[in-house]
PDB file of C-alpha atoms in Angstrom:
ATOM      1  CA  UNK A 269     -17.534 163.028 -42.980  1.00  0.00           C
ATOM      2  CA  UNK A 270     -18.597 164.189 -39.614  1.00  0.00           C
ATOM      3  CA  UNK A 271     -19.370 161.381 -37.311  1.00  0.00           C
ATOM      4  CA  UNK A 272     -22.968 162.572 -36.765  1.00  0.00           C
ATOM      5  CA  UNK A 273     -23.587 162.644 -40.354  1.00  0.00           C
ATOM      6  CA  UNK A 274     -21.845 159.156 -40.601  1.00  0.00           C
ATOM      7  CA  UNK A 275     -23.969 157.613 -38.010  1.00  0.00           C
ATOM      8  CA  UNK A 276     -27.237 158.637 -39.471  1.00  0.00           C
ATOM      9  CA  UNK A 277     -26.252 157.392 -42.870  1.00  0.00           C
ATOM     10  CA  UNK A 278     -24.830 154.042 -41.659  1.00  0.00           C
ATOM     11  CA  UNK A 279     -26.898 153.222 -38.680  1.00  0.00           C
ATOM     12  CA  UNK A 280     -24.483 150.146 -38.200  1.00  0.00           C
ATOM     13  CA  UNK A 281     -21.148 151.961 -37.777  1.00  0.00           C
ATOM     14  CA  UNK A 282     -21.480 151.977 -33.957  1.00  0.00           C
ATOM     15  CA  UNK A 283     -22.166 148.426 -33.675  1.00  0.00           C
ATOM     16  CA  UNK A 284     -19.084 147.574 -36.190  1.00  0.00           C
ATOM     17  CA  UNK A 285     -16.866 149.861 -33.973  1.00  0.00           C
ATOM     18  CA  UNK A 286     -18.012 147.919 -31.071  1.00  0.00           C
ATOM     19  CA  UNK A 287     -17.486 144.665 -32.746  1.00  0.00           C
ATOM     20  CA  UNK A 288     -14.039 145.727 -34.026  1.00  0.00           C
ATOM     21  CA  UNK A 289     -12.777 146.578 -30.539  1.00  0.00           C
ATOM     22  CA  UNK A 290     -13.706 143.011 -29.440  1.00  0.00           C
ATOM     23  CA  UNK A 291     -12.017 141.413 -32.256  1.00  0.00           C
ATOM     24  CA  UNK A 292      -8.708 143.235 -31.223  1.00  0.00           C
ATOM     25  CA  UNK A 293      -9.128 141.992 -27.818  1.00  0.00           C
ATOM     26  CA  UNK A 294      -9.538 138.580 -28.520  1.00  0.00           C
ATOM     27  CA  UNK A 295      -6.764 138.563 -31.146  1.00  0.00           C
ATOM     28  CA  UNK A 296      -4.626 140.262 -28.443  1.00  0.00           C
ATOM     29  CA  UNK A 297      -5.665 137.297 -26.109  1.00  0.00           C
ATOM     30  CA  UNK A 298      -4.782 134.712 -28.823  1.00  0.00           C
ATOM     31  CA  UNK A 299      -1.317 136.447 -29.149  1.00  0.00           C
ATOM     32  CA  UNK A 300      -0.562 136.339 -25.483  1.00  0.00           C
ATOM     33  CA  UNK A 301      -1.281 132.694 -25.182  1.00  0.00           C
ATOM     34  CA  UNK A 302       0.848 132.044 -28.168  1.00  0.00           C
ATOM     35  CA  UNK A 303       3.816 134.079 -26.380  1.00  0.00           C
ATOM     36  CA  UNK A 304       3.262 131.915 -23.305  1.00  0.00           C
ATOM     37  CA  UNK A 305       3.834 128.659 -25.556  1.00  0.00           C
ATOM     38  CA  UNK A 306       6.832 130.315 -27.140  1.00  0.00           C
ATOM     39  CA  UNK A 307       8.331 131.596 -23.978  1.00  0.00           C
ATOM     40  CA  UNK A 308       8.097 127.891 -22.363  1.00  0.00           C
ATOM     41  CA  UNK A 309      10.057 126.564 -25.428  1.00  0.00           C
ATOM     42  CA  UNK A 310      12.719 129.235 -25.191  1.00  0.00           C
ATOM     43  CA  UNK A 311      13.196 128.676 -21.623  1.00  0.00           C
ATOM     44  CA  UNK A 312      13.409 124.919 -21.731  1.00  0.00           C
ATOM     45  CA  UNK A 313      16.044 125.432 -24.480  1.00  0.00           C
ATOM     46  CA  UNK A 314      17.986 128.044 -22.627  1.00  0.00           C
ATOM     47  CA  UNK A 315      17.980 125.778 -19.463  1.00  0.00           C
ATOM     48  CA  UNK A 316      19.699 122.846 -21.608  1.00  0.00           C
ATOM     49  CA  UNK A 317      22.048 125.232 -23.003  1.00  0.00           C
ATOM     50  CA  UNK A 318      23.095 125.715 -19.448  1.00  0.00           C
ATOM     51  CA  UNK A 319      23.463 121.902 -19.066  1.00  0.00           C
ATOM     52  CA  UNK A 320      25.346 121.843 -22.530  1.00  0.00           C
ATOM     53  CA  UNK A 321      28.072 123.887 -21.132  1.00  0.00           C
ATOM     54  CA  UNK A 322      29.657 120.885 -19.732  1.00  0.00           C
ATOM     55  CA  UNK A 323      30.672 119.904 -23.280  1.00  0.00           C
ATOM     56  CA  UNK A 324      33.177 122.759 -22.878  1.00  0.00           C
ATOM     57  CA  UNK A 325      34.452 121.631 -19.451  1.00  0.00           C
ATOM     58  CA  UNK A 326      34.845 118.435 -20.576  1.00  0.00           C
ATOM     59  CA  UNK A 327      36.929 119.618 -23.500  1.00  0.00           C
ATOM     60  CA  UNK A 328      39.234 121.503 -21.668  1.00  0.00           C
ATOM     61  CA  UNK A 329      39.771 118.762 -19.238  1.00  0.00           C
ATOM     62  CA  UNK A 330      40.626 116.372 -22.083  1.00  0.00           C
ATOM     63  CA  UNK A 331      42.753 118.747 -23.647  1.00  0.00           C
ATOM     64  CA  UNK A 332      44.894 119.561 -20.729  1.00  0.00           C
ATOM     65  CA  UNK A 333      45.228 115.833 -20.148  1.00  0.00           C
ATOM     66  CA  UNK A 334      46.448 115.329 -23.711  1.00  0.00           C
ATOM     67  CA  UNK A 335      48.803 118.575 -23.521  1.00  0.00           C
ATOM     68  CA  UNK A 336      50.387 116.801 -20.414  1.00  0.00           C
ATOM     69  CA  UNK A 337      50.926 113.486 -21.766  1.00  0.00           C
ATOM     70  CA  UNK A 338      52.046 114.133 -25.596  1.00  0.00           C
ATOM     71  CA  UNK A 339      55.280 115.823 -24.356  1.00  0.00           C
ATOM     72  CA  UNK A 340      55.866 112.740 -21.922  1.00  0.00           C
ATOM     73  CA  UNK A 341      55.637 110.339 -24.897  1.00  0.00           C
ATOM     74  CA  UNK A 342      58.226 112.415 -26.542  1.00  0.00           C
ATOM     75  CA  UNK A 343      60.857 111.900 -23.798  1.00  0.00           C
ATOM     76  CA  UNK A 344      60.763 108.127 -24.379  1.00  0.00           C
ATOM     77  CA  UNK A 345      62.038 105.676 -21.988  1.00  0.00           C
ATOM     78  CA  UNK A 346      59.895 105.072 -19.010  1.00  0.00           C
ATOM     79  CA  UNK A 347      57.615 108.007 -19.689  1.00  0.00           C
ATOM     80  CA  UNK A 348      56.615 106.573 -23.080  1.00  0.00           C
ATOM     81  CA  UNK A 349      56.163 102.990 -21.668  1.00  0.00           C
ATOM     82  CA  UNK A 350      53.940 104.302 -19.031  1.00  0.00           C
ATOM     83  CA  UNK A 351      51.951 106.770 -21.120  1.00  0.00           C
ATOM     84  CA  UNK A 352      51.357 104.272 -23.862  1.00  0.00           C
ATOM     85  CA  UNK A 353      50.209 101.673 -21.256  1.00  0.00           C
ATOM     86  CA  UNK A 354      47.458 103.642 -19.875  1.00  0.00           C
ATOM     87  CA  UNK A 355      46.571 105.983 -22.602  1.00  0.00           C
ATOM     88  CA  UNK A 356      43.998 103.565 -23.538  1.00  0.00           C
ATOM     89  CA  UNK A 357      42.003 104.379 -20.392  1.00  0.00           C
ATOM     90  CA  UNK A 358      41.481 107.844 -21.027  1.00  0.00           C
ATOM     91  CA  UNK A 359      37.556 108.312 -22.171  1.00  0.00           C
ATOM     92  CA  UNK A 360      37.367 109.099 -25.944  1.00  0.00           C
ATOM     93  CA  UNK A 361      36.202 112.656 -26.551  1.00  0.00           C
ATOM     94  CA  UNK A 362      33.727 111.652 -29.418  1.00  0.00           C
ATOM     95  CA  UNK A 363      32.231 108.842 -27.376  1.00  0.00           C
ATOM     96  CA  UNK A 364      31.869 111.372 -24.482  1.00  0.00           C
ATOM     97  CA  UNK A 365      30.300 113.803 -26.884  1.00  0.00           C
ATOM     98  CA  UNK A 366      27.709 111.473 -28.360  1.00  0.00           C
ATOM     99  CA  UNK A 367      26.743 110.243 -24.969  1.00  0.00           C
ATOM    100  CA  UNK A 368      26.131 113.781 -23.666  1.00  0.00           C
ATOM    101  CA  UNK A 369      24.437 114.617 -26.933  1.00  0.00           C
ATOM    102  CA  UNK A 370      22.038 111.792 -26.185  1.00  0.00           C
ATOM    103  CA  UNK A 371      21.230 113.170 -22.843  1.00  0.00           C
ATOM    104  CA  UNK A 372      20.088 116.417 -24.419  1.00  0.00           C
ATOM    105  CA  UNK A 373      18.178 114.858 -27.345  1.00  0.00           C
ATOM    106  CA  UNK A 374      16.452 112.546 -24.957  1.00  0.00           C
ATOM    107  CA  UNK A 375      15.339 115.725 -23.170  1.00  0.00           C
ATOM    108  CA  UNK A 376      14.199 117.608 -26.229  1.00  0.00           C
ATOM    109  CA  UNK A 377      12.017 114.654 -27.381  1.00  0.00           C
ATOM    110  CA  UNK A 378      10.263 114.114 -24.140  1.00  0.00           C
ATOM    111  CA  UNK A 379       9.490 117.904 -24.065  1.00  0.00           C
ATOM    112  CA  UNK A 380       7.741 118.196 -27.458  1.00  0.00           C
ATOM    113  CA  UNK A 381       4.607 116.129 -26.441  1.00  0.00           C
ATOM    114  CA  UNK A 382       4.434 118.098 -23.269  1.00  0.00           C
ATOM    115  CA  UNK A 383       2.664 121.192 -24.931  1.00  0.00           C
ATOM    116  CA  UNK A 384       0.498 118.958 -27.217  1.00  0.00           C
ATOM    117  CA  UNK A 385      -2.358 119.636 -25.044  1.00  0.00           C
ATOM    118  CA  UNK A 386      -2.038 123.303 -24.301  1.00  0.00           C
ATOM    119  CA  UNK A 387      -1.349 123.708 -28.393  1.00  0.00           C
ATOM    120  CA  UNK A 388      -4.581 121.857 -29.167  1.00  0.00           C
ATOM    121  CA  UNK A 389      -6.512 124.221 -26.676  1.00  0.00           C
ATOM    122  CA  UNK A 390      -5.114 127.204 -28.277  1.00  0.00           C
ATOM    123  CA  UNK A 391      -5.908 125.822 -31.968  1.00  0.00           C
ATOM    124  CA  UNK A 392      -9.440 125.333 -30.640  1.00  0.00           C
ATOM    125  CA  UNK A 393      -9.498 128.935 -29.378  1.00  0.00           C
ATOM    126  CA  UNK A 394      -8.321 130.148 -32.869  1.00  0.00           C
ATOM    127  CA  UNK A 395     -10.801 128.030 -34.620  1.00  0.00           C
ATOM    128  CA  UNK A 396     -13.629 129.503 -32.621  1.00  0.00           C
ATOM    129  CA  UNK A 397     -12.581 132.927 -33.242  1.00  0.00           C
ATOM    130  CA  UNK A 398     -11.734 132.394 -36.888  1.00  0.00           C
ATOM    131  CA  UNK A 399     -14.981 130.490 -37.800  1.00  0.00           C
ATOM    132  CA  UNK A 400     -17.963 130.892 -35.003  1.00  0.00           C
ATOM    133  CA  UNK A 401     -17.411 134.299 -34.020  1.00  0.00           C
ATOM    134  CA  UNK A 402     -16.392 135.570 -37.539  1.00  0.00           C
ATOM    135  CA  UNK A 403     -19.391 134.021 -39.107  1.00  0.00           C
ATOM    136  CA  UNK A 404     -21.756 134.980 -36.249  1.00  0.00           C
ATOM    137  CA  UNK A 405     -20.634 138.550 -36.615  1.00  0.00           C
ATOM    138  CA  UNK A 406     -21.189 138.508 -40.509  1.00  0.00           C
ATOM    139  CA  UNK A 407     -24.561 136.953 -39.837  1.00  0.00           C
ATOM    140  CA  UNK A 408     -25.649 139.766 -37.465  1.00  0.00           C
ATOM    141  CA  UNK A 409     -24.486 142.295 -40.066  1.00  0.00           C
ATOM    142  CA  UNK A 410     -26.377 140.744 -43.062  1.00  0.00           C
ATOM    143  CA  UNK A 411     -29.730 140.541 -41.144  1.00  0.00           C
ATOM    144  CA  UNK A 412     -29.808 143.544 -38.885  1.00  0.00           C
ATOM    145  CA  UNK A 413     -27.261 146.205 -40.394  1.00  0.00           C
ATOM    146  CA  UNK A 414     -30.240 148.543 -41.163  1.00  0.00           C
ATOM    147  CA  UNK A 415     -31.545 148.125 -37.389  1.00  0.00           C
ATOM    148  CA  UNK A 416     -28.956 149.339 -35.035  1.00  0.00           C
ATOM    149  CA  UNK A 417     -30.726 147.981 -31.926  1.00  0.00           C
ATOM    150  CA  UNK A 418     -31.183 144.659 -33.028  1.00  0.00           C
ATOM    151  CA  UNK A 419     -27.735 144.601 -34.756  1.00  0.00           C
ATOM    152  CA  UNK A 420     -26.247 145.405 -31.338  1.00  0.00           C
ATOM    153  CA  UNK A 421     -27.992 142.691 -29.493  1.00  0.00           C
ATOM    154  CA  UNK A 422     -27.176 140.248 -32.122  1.00  0.00           C
ATOM    155  CA  UNK A 423     -23.425 141.078 -32.129  1.00  0.00           C
ATOM    156  CA  UNK A 424     -23.625 141.526 -28.081  1.00  0.00           C
ATOM    157  CA  UNK A 425     -24.832 137.722 -27.965  1.00  0.00           C
ATOM    158  CA  UNK A 426     -22.081 136.537 -30.286  1.00  0.00           C
ATOM    159  CA  UNK A 427     -19.256 138.528 -28.441  1.00  0.00           C
ATOM    160  CA  UNK A 428     -20.707 136.946 -25.176  1.00  0.00           C
ATOM    161  CA  UNK A 429     -20.658 133.430 -26.424  1.00  0.00           C
ATOM    162  CA  UNK A 430     -16.951 133.810 -27.806  1.00  0.00           C
ATOM    163  CA  UNK A 431     -15.990 135.453 -24.581  1.00  0.00           C
ATOM    164  CA  UNK A 432     -17.194 132.779 -22.497  1.00  0.00           C
ATOM    165  CA  UNK A 433     -15.452 130.124 -24.709  1.00  0.00           C
ATOM    166  CA  UNK A 434     -12.322 132.225 -24.415  1.00  0.00           C
ATOM    167  CA  UNK A 435     -12.520 132.242 -20.680  1.00  0.00           C
ATOM    168  CA  UNK A 436     -13.354 128.520 -20.190  1.00  0.00           C
ATOM    169  CA  UNK A 437     -10.588 127.170 -22.843  1.00  0.00           C
ATOM    170  CA  UNK A 438      -8.065 129.736 -21.448  1.00  0.00           C
ATOM    171  CA  UNK A 439      -8.525 128.314 -17.959  1.00  0.00           C
ATOM    172  CA  UNK A 440      -7.875 124.751 -19.237  1.00  0.00           C
ATOM    173  CA  UNK A 441      -4.979 126.057 -21.381  1.00  0.00           C
ATOM    174  CA  UNK A 442      -3.213 127.675 -18.052  1.00  0.00           C
ATOM    175  CA  UNK A 443      -3.964 124.539 -16.082  1.00  0.00           C
ATOM    176  CA  UNK A 444      -2.015 122.308 -19.164  1.00  0.00           C
ATOM    177  CA  UNK A 445       1.006 124.968 -19.160  1.00  0.00           C
ATOM    178  CA  UNK A 446       1.161 124.544 -15.469  1.00  0.00           C
ATOM    179  CA  UNK A 447       1.368 120.756 -15.732  1.00  0.00           C
ATOM    180  CA  UNK A 448       3.581 121.129 -18.685  1.00  0.00           C
ATOM    181  CA  UNK A 449       6.005 123.088 -16.968  1.00  0.00           C
ATOM    182  CA  UNK A 450       6.328 120.790 -14.061  1.00  0.00           C
ATOM    183  CA  UNK A 451       7.172 117.991 -16.298  1.00  0.00           C
ATOM    184  CA  UNK A 452       9.470 120.119 -18.151  1.00  0.00           C
ATOM    185  CA  UNK A 453      11.447 120.813 -15.035  1.00  0.00           C
ATOM    186  CA  UNK A 454      11.780 117.102 -14.407  1.00  0.00           C
ATOM    187  CA  UNK A 455      13.119 116.790 -17.922  1.00  0.00           C
ATOM    188  CA  UNK A 456      15.663 119.240 -17.151  1.00  0.00           C
ATOM    189  CA  UNK A 457      16.506 117.370 -13.937  1.00  0.00           C
ATOM    190  CA  UNK A 458      17.012 114.217 -15.834  1.00  0.00           C
ATOM    191  CA  UNK A 459      19.020 115.782 -18.422  1.00  0.00           C
ATOM    192  CA  UNK A 460      21.222 117.561 -15.542  1.00  0.00           C
ATOM    193  CA  UNK A 461      21.662 114.008 -13.771  1.00  0.00           C
ATOM    194  CA  UNK A 462      22.444 112.300 -17.080  1.00  0.00           C
ATOM    195  CA  UNK A 463      25.216 114.942 -17.808  1.00  0.00           C
ATOM    196  CA  UNK A 464      26.494 115.043 -14.298  1.00  0.00           C
ATOM    197  CA  UNK A 465      26.831 111.094 -14.151  1.00  0.00           C
ATOM    198  CA  UNK A 466      28.788 110.992 -17.355  1.00  0.00           C
ATOM    199  CA  UNK A 467      30.811 114.208 -16.816  1.00  0.00           C
ATOM    200  CA  UNK A 468      31.680 112.822 -13.266  1.00  0.00           C
ATOM    201  CA  UNK A 469      32.850 109.462 -14.632  1.00  0.00           C
ATOM    202  CA  UNK A 470      34.841 111.002 -17.369  1.00  0.00           C
ATOM    203  CA  UNK A 471      36.668 113.249 -14.735  1.00  0.00           C
ATOM    204  CA  UNK A 472      37.046 110.280 -12.518  1.00  0.00           C
ATOM    205  CA  UNK A 473      38.671 108.436 -15.369  1.00  0.00           C
ATOM    206  CA  UNK A 474      41.017 111.314 -15.939  1.00  0.00           C
ATOM    207  CA  UNK A 475      42.125 111.483 -12.583  1.00  0.00           C
ATOM    208  CA  UNK A 476      42.735 107.578 -12.505  1.00  0.00           C
ATOM    209  CA  UNK A 477      44.635 107.831 -15.502  1.00  0.00           C
ATOM    210  CA  UNK A 478      46.745 110.659 -14.496  1.00  0.00           C
ATOM    211  CA  UNK A 479      47.496 108.724 -11.091  1.00  0.00           C
ATOM    212  CA  UNK A 480      48.324 105.549 -12.810  1.00  0.00           C
ATOM    213  CA  UNK A 481      50.837 107.298 -15.220  1.00  0.00           C
ATOM    214  CA  UNK A 482      52.310 109.278 -12.508  1.00  0.00           C
ATOM    215  CA  UNK A 483      52.745 106.268 -10.239  1.00  0.00           C
ATOM    216  CA  UNK A 484      54.168 104.345 -13.196  1.00  0.00           C
ATOM    217  CA  UNK A 485      56.671 106.832 -14.121  1.00  0.00           C
ATOM    218  CA  UNK A 486      57.673 106.646 -10.242  1.00  0.00           C
ATOM    219  CA  UNK A 487      58.131 102.970 -10.252  1.00  0.00           C
ATOM    220  CA  UNK A 488      55.464 102.485  -7.876  1.00  0.00           C
ATOM    221  CA  UNK A 489      53.713  99.971  -9.555  1.00  0.00           C
ATOM    222  CA  UNK A 490      57.003  97.730 -10.158  1.00  0.00           C
ATOM    223  CA  UNK A 491      57.866  98.297  -6.651  1.00  0.00           C
ATOM    224  CA  UNK A 492      54.991  99.215  -4.223  1.00  0.00           C
ATOM    225  CA  UNK A 493      55.850 101.356  -1.319  1.00  0.00           C
ATOM    226  CA  UNK A 494      56.462  99.457   2.094  1.00  0.00           C
ATOM    227  CA  UNK A 495      53.976 100.467   4.684  1.00  0.00           C
ATOM    228  CA  UNK A 496      54.443 103.884   6.035  1.00  0.00           C
ATOM    229  CA  UNK A 497      57.161 104.425   3.400  1.00  0.00           C
ATOM    230  CA  UNK A 498      57.772 108.274   2.649  1.00  0.00           C
ATOM    231  CA  UNK A 499      56.601 108.539  -1.014  1.00  0.00           C
ATOM    232  CA  UNK A 500      58.769 111.589  -1.657  1.00  0.00           C
ATOM    233  CA  UNK A 501      61.657 109.612  -0.653  1.00  0.00           C
ATOM    234  CA  UNK A 502      61.027 106.814  -3.262  1.00  0.00           C
ATOM    235  CA  UNK A 503      59.722 109.216  -5.971  1.00  0.00           C
ATOM    236  CA  UNK A 504      61.960 108.737  -9.158  1.00  0.00           C
ATOM    237  CA  UNK A 505      62.577 104.936  -8.559  1.00  0.00           C
ATOM    238  CA  UNK A 506      63.298 103.028 -11.596  1.00  0.00           C
ATOM    239  CA  UNK A 507      60.396 100.999 -12.775  1.00  0.00           C
ATOM    240  CA  UNK A 508      62.848  98.324 -14.133  1.00  0.00           C
ATOM    241  CA  UNK A 509      63.838  95.838 -11.592  1.00  0.00           C
ATOM    242  CA  UNK A 510      64.927  92.374 -11.217  1.00  0.00           C
ATOM    243  CA  UNK A 511      65.534  90.098  -8.295  1.00  0.00           C
ATOM    244  CA  UNK A 512      68.869  88.131  -7.989  1.00  0.00           C
ATOM    245  CA  UNK A 513      69.234  85.472  -5.343  1.00  0.00           C
ATOM    246  CA  UNK A 514      72.641  84.832  -4.169  1.00  0.00           C
ATOM    247  CA  UNK A 515      73.680  81.638  -3.006  1.00  0.00           C
ATOM    248  CA  UNK A 516      76.071  81.208  -0.212  1.00  0.00           C
ATOM    249  CA  UNK A 517      79.206  80.795  -2.368  1.00  0.00           C
ATOM    250  CA  UNK A 518      78.289  83.900  -4.252  1.00  0.00           C
ATOM    251  CA  UNK A 519      79.005  85.916  -1.022  1.00  0.00           C
ATOM    252  CA  UNK A 520      82.557  84.384  -0.657  1.00  0.00           C
ATOM    253  CA  UNK A 521      83.674  83.759  -4.083  1.00  0.00           C
ATOM    254  CA  UNK A 522      85.172  86.128  -6.523  1.00  0.00           C
ATOM    255  CA  UNK A 523      83.050  85.870  -9.149  1.00  0.00           C
ATOM    256  CA  UNK A 524      79.228  85.462  -9.844  1.00  0.00           C
ATOM    257  CA  UNK A 525      77.131  84.978 -12.819  1.00  0.00           C
ATOM    258  CA  UNK A 526      76.725  87.989 -14.748  1.00  0.00           C
ATOM    259  CA  UNK A 527      73.204  89.614 -13.597  1.00  0.00           C
ATOM    260  CA  UNK A 528      73.070  91.944 -16.850  1.00  0.00           C
ATOM    261  CA  UNK A 529      73.134  89.127 -19.410  1.00  0.00           C
ATOM    262  CA  UNK A 530      70.166  89.670 -21.497  1.00  0.00           C
ATOM    263  CA  UNK A 531      69.544  93.341 -20.730  1.00  0.00           C
ATOM    264  CA  UNK A 532      69.960  95.786 -23.866  1.00  0.00           C
ATOM    265  CA  UNK A 533      71.310  99.251 -24.104  1.00  0.00           C
ATOM    266  CA  UNK A 534      67.740 100.669 -24.538  1.00  0.00           C
ATOM    267  CA  UNK A 535      66.711  99.833 -21.075  1.00  0.00           C
ATOM    268  CA  UNK A 536      66.789 103.566 -19.441  1.00  0.00           C
ATOM    269  CA  UNK A 537      67.412 102.210 -15.927  1.00  0.00           C
ATOM    270  CA  UNK A 538      67.643  98.726 -13.940  1.00  0.00           C
ATOM    271  CA  UNK A 539      67.385  98.181 -10.246  1.00  0.00           C
ATOM    272  CA  UNK A 540      68.947  94.918  -9.294  1.00  0.00           C
ATOM    273  CA  UNK A 541      67.637  93.412  -5.722  1.00  0.00           C
ATOM    274  CA  UNK A 542      70.275  90.990  -4.555  1.00  0.00           C
ATOM    275  CA  UNK A 543      68.664  88.742  -2.370  1.00  0.00           C
ATOM    276  CA  UNK A 544      70.114  86.436   0.208  1.00  0.00           C
ATOM    277  CA  UNK A 545      68.157  84.521   3.452  1.00  0.00           C
ATOM    278  CA  UNK A 546      69.051  87.318   5.700  1.00  0.00           C
ATOM    279  CA  UNK A 547      69.281  90.715   3.838  1.00  0.00           C
ATOM    280  CA  UNK A 548      68.417  92.612   0.512  1.00  0.00           C
ATOM    281  CA  UNK A 549      70.987  94.601  -1.144  1.00  0.00           C
ATOM    282  CA  UNK A 550      69.819  96.991  -3.874  1.00  0.00           C
ATOM    283  CA  UNK A 551      71.927  98.238  -6.749  1.00  0.00           C
ATOM    284  CA  UNK A 552      70.867 100.965  -8.903  1.00  0.00           C
TER     285      UNK A 552
END
């Protein structure tokens, strides 16, 4: 039907088109606010994913350490002894993951309430649109559908009321989102600090265990290096040592008490320090 004929037969058609245009604008506006909420949720979770990447780094570090220690245990002798002695100091992978997971869960739990105010404001906007605005337009049509001028004025009044409501509450929504974003940044920082602290402690423990085992294998903890002693010169020193104090007659007699008594064949090496009052003789 041509528009002129349609308009003549339905005086309220232009007003209905006018109302429909504003309905679409209101709906688009609501969708825009919904997108802002969803974007903030997605952005927060993406930033937490970056923090969680440290899980992979920790796994790699612990895996590298295990790959280094497992073959040493198979070598037996002093290597096996030293690894077993300090393996218990290696941070448990499961415990670390649970600790790091707690950091993330705490951030997620504390983030959810941050959006409550903005979500409630958006809910109020939706309720106004779905109820007050919709009912007002229906009432205008019911009363003035046959009178285009009055229908137009009635619809315009309802649209203006809703526009003002949207403007006021949208400003409130924006302020609430700004506050939520600021608080969310703080929660991300807290999660990162929590992760950093635990990851640093893990890396420190790995370094300490590695150093202790290397020193043990090199014999440093059994016979600490002297002051200014070149560590390269004593690398590989036997960790199994004993001190044997020699009496004067031991130095002049043809025999001494057997210093090897009690040593079994499984001892990989033995360093004996023969000690007198004036000098120290080492026998490897």
